[in-house]
PDB file of C-alpha atoms in Angstrom:
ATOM      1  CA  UNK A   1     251.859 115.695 167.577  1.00  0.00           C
ATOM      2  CA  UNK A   2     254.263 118.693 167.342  1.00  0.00           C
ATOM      3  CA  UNK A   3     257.312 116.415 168.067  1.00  0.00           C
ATOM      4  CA  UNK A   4     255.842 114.039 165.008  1.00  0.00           C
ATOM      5  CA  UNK A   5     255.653 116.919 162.570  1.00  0.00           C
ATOM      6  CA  UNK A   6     259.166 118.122 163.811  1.00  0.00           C
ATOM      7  CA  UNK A   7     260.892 114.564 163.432  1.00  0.00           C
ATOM      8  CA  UNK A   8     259.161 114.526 159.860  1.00  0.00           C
ATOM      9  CA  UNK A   9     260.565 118.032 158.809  1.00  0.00           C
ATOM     10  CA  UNK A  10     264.002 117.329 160.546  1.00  0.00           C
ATOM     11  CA  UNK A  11     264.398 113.877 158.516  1.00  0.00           C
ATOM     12  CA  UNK A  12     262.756 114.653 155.528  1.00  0.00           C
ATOM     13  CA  UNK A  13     265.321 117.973 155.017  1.00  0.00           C
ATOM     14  CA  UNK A  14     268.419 115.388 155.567  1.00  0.00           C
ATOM     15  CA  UNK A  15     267.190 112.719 153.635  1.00  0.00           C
ATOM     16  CA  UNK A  16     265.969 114.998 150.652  1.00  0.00           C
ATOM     17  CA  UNK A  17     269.144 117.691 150.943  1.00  0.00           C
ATOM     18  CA  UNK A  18     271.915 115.097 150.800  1.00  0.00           C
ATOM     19  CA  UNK A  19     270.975 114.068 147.356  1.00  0.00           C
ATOM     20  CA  UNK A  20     273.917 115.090 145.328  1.00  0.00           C
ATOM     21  CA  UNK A  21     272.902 117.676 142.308  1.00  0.00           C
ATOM     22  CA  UNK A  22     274.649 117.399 139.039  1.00  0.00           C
ATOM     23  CA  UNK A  23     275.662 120.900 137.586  1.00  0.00           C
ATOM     24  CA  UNK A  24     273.423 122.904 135.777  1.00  0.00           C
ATOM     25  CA  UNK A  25     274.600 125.555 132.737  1.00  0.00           C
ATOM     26  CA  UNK A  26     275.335 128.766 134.367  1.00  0.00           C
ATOM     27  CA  UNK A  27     275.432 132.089 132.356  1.00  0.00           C
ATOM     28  CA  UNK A  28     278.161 133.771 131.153  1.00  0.00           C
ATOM     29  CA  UNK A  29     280.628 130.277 132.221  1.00  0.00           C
ATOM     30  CA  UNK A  30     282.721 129.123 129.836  1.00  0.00           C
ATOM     31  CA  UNK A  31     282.973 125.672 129.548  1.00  0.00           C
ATOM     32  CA  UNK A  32     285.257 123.013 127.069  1.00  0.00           C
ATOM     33  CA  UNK A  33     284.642 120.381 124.903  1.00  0.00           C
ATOM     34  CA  UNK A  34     284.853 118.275 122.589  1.00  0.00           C
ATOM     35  CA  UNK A  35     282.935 117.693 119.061  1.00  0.00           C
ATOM     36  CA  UNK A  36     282.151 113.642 118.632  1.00  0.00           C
ATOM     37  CA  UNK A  37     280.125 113.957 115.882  1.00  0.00           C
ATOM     38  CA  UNK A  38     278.862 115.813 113.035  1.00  0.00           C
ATOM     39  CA  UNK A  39     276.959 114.402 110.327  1.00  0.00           C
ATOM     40  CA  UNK A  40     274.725 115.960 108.377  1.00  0.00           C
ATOM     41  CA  UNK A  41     273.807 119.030 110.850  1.00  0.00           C
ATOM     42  CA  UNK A  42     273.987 116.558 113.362  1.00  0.00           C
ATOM     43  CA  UNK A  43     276.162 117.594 116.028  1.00  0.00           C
ATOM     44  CA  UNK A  44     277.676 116.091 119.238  1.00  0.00           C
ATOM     45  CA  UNK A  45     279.503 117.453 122.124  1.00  0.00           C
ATOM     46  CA  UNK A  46     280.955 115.670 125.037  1.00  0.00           C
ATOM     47  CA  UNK A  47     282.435 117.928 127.717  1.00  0.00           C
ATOM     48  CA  UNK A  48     286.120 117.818 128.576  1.00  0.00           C
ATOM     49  CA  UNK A  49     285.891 120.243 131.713  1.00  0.00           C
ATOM     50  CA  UNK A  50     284.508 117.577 134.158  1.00  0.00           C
ATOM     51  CA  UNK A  51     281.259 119.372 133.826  1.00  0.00           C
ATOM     52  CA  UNK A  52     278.441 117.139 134.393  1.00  0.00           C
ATOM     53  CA  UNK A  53     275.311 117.457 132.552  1.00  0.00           C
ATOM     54  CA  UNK A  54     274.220 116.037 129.265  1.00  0.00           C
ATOM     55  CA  UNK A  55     273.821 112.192 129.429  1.00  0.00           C
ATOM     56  CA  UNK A  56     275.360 108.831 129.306  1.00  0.00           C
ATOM     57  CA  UNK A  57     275.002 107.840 125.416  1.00  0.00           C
ATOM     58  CA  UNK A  58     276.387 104.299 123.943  1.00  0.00           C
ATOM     59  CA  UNK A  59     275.872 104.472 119.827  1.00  0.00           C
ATOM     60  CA  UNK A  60     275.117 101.941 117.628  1.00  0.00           C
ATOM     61  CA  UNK A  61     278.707 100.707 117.576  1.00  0.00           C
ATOM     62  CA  UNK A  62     279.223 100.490 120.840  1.00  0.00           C
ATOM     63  CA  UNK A  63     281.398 103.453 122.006  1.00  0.00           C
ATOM     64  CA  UNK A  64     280.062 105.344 124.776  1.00  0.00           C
ATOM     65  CA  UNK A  65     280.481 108.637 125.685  1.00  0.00           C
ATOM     66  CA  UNK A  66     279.889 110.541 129.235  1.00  0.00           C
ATOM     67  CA  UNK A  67     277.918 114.389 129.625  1.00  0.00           C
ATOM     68  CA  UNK A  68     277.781 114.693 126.280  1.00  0.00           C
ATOM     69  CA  UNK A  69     274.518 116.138 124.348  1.00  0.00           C
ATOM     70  CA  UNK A  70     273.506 117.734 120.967  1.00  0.00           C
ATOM     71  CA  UNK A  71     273.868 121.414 119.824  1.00  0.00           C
ATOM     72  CA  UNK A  72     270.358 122.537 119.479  1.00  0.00           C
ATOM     73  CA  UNK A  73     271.470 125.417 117.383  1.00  0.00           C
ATOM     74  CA  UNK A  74     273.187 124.116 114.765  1.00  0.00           C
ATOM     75  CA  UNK A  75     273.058 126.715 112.329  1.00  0.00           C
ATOM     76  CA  UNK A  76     274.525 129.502 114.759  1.00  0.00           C
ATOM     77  CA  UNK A  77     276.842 127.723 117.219  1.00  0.00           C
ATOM     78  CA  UNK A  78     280.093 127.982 115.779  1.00  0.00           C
ATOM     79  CA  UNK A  79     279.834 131.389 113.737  1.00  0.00           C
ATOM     80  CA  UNK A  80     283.593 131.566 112.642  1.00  0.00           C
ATOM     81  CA  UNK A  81     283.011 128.365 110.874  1.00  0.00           C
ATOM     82  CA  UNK A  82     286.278 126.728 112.756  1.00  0.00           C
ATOM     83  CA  UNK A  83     287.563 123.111 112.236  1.00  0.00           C
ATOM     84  CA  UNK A  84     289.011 122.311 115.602  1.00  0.00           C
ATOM     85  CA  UNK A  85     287.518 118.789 117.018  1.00  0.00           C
ATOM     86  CA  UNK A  86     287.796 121.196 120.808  1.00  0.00           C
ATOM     87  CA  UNK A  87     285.697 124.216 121.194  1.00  0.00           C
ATOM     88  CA  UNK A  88     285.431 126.900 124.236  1.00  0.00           C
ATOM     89  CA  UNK A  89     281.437 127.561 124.221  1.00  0.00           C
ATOM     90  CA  UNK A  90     278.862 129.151 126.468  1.00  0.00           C
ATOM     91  CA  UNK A  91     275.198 128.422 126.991  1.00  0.00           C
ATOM     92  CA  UNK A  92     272.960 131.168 124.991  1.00  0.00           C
ATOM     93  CA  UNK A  93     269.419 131.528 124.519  1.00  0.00           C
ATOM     94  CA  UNK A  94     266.884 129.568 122.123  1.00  0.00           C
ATOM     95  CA  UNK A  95     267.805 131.035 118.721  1.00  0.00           C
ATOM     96  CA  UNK A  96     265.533 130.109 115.532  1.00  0.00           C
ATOM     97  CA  UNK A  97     267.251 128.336 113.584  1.00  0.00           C
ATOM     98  CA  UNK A  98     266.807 129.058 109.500  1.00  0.00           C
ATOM     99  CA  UNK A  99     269.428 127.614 107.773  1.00  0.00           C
ATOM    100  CA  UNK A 100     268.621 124.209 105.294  1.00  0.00           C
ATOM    101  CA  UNK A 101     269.438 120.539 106.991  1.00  0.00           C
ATOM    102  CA  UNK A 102     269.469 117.199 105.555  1.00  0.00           C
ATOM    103  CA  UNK A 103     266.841 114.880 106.563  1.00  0.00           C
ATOM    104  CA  UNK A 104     269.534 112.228 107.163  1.00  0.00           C
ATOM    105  CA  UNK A 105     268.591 110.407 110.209  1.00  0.00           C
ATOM    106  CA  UNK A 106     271.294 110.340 112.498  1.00  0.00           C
ATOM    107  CA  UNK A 107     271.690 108.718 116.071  1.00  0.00           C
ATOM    108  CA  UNK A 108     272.114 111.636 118.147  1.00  0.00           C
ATOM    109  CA  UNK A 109     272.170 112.363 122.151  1.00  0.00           C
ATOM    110  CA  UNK A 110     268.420 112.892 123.320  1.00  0.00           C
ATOM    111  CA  UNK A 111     269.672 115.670 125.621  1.00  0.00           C
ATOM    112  CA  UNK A 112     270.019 119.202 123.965  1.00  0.00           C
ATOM    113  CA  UNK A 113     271.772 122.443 124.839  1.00  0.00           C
ATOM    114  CA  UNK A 114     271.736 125.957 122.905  1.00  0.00           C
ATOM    115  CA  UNK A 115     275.632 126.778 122.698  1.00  0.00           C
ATOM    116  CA  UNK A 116     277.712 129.793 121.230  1.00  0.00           C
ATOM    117  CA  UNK A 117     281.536 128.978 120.299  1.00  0.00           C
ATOM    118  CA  UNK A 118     283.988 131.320 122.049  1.00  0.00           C
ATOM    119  CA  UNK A 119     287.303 132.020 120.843  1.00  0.00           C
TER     120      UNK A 119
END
């Protein structure tokens, strides 16, 4: 029986620990990207940095984008009000977000991040 239960550990940590992880947002990292949409208060981000989180999103046309997601924060993320398509950001904490938005309904990533533009 103890040979059973040690097989069963022994496989079951190979099997289960040589799934491959994607990256998760680490604090204080600085990653790049790149703004793909913004409509409305709507905004998109794909990252340019090889990072990989966010999801695989086709839109309505047809163009598809990889690790991309929308700003969850749109009324604090880029504070300096820039125009650049590329932004330097890191990951911040939920912020409550008080500024007025359109209720235009836009197609938008389902996966959202909390992000501060860095200069």
């Amino acid at each position: 029986m103890r040979t059973f239960i040690a097989g069963t550990v022994f496989f079951s940590a190979i099997f289960f620990g040589s799934c491959r992880k994607t990256d998760s947002p680490e604090a204080g990292r600085t990653y790049m990207g790149q703004v793909v949409e913004n409509i409305c208060g709507n905004i998109a981000v794909e990252f340019t940095d090889g990072t990989r989180l966010g999801e695989t999103w086709t839109t309505s046309t047809g163009t598809k984008y990889k690790n991309i997601f929308k700003v969850a924060n749109p009324c604090t993320w880029r504070p300096g009000g820039g125009k650049s398509p590329f932004v330097k950001f890191v990951f911040v904490p939920q912020v409550p977000q008080t500024c007025a938005q359109c209720l235009l309904a836009v197609e938008m990533p389902s996966t959202e991040y909390h992000i501060q533009v860095v200069e």
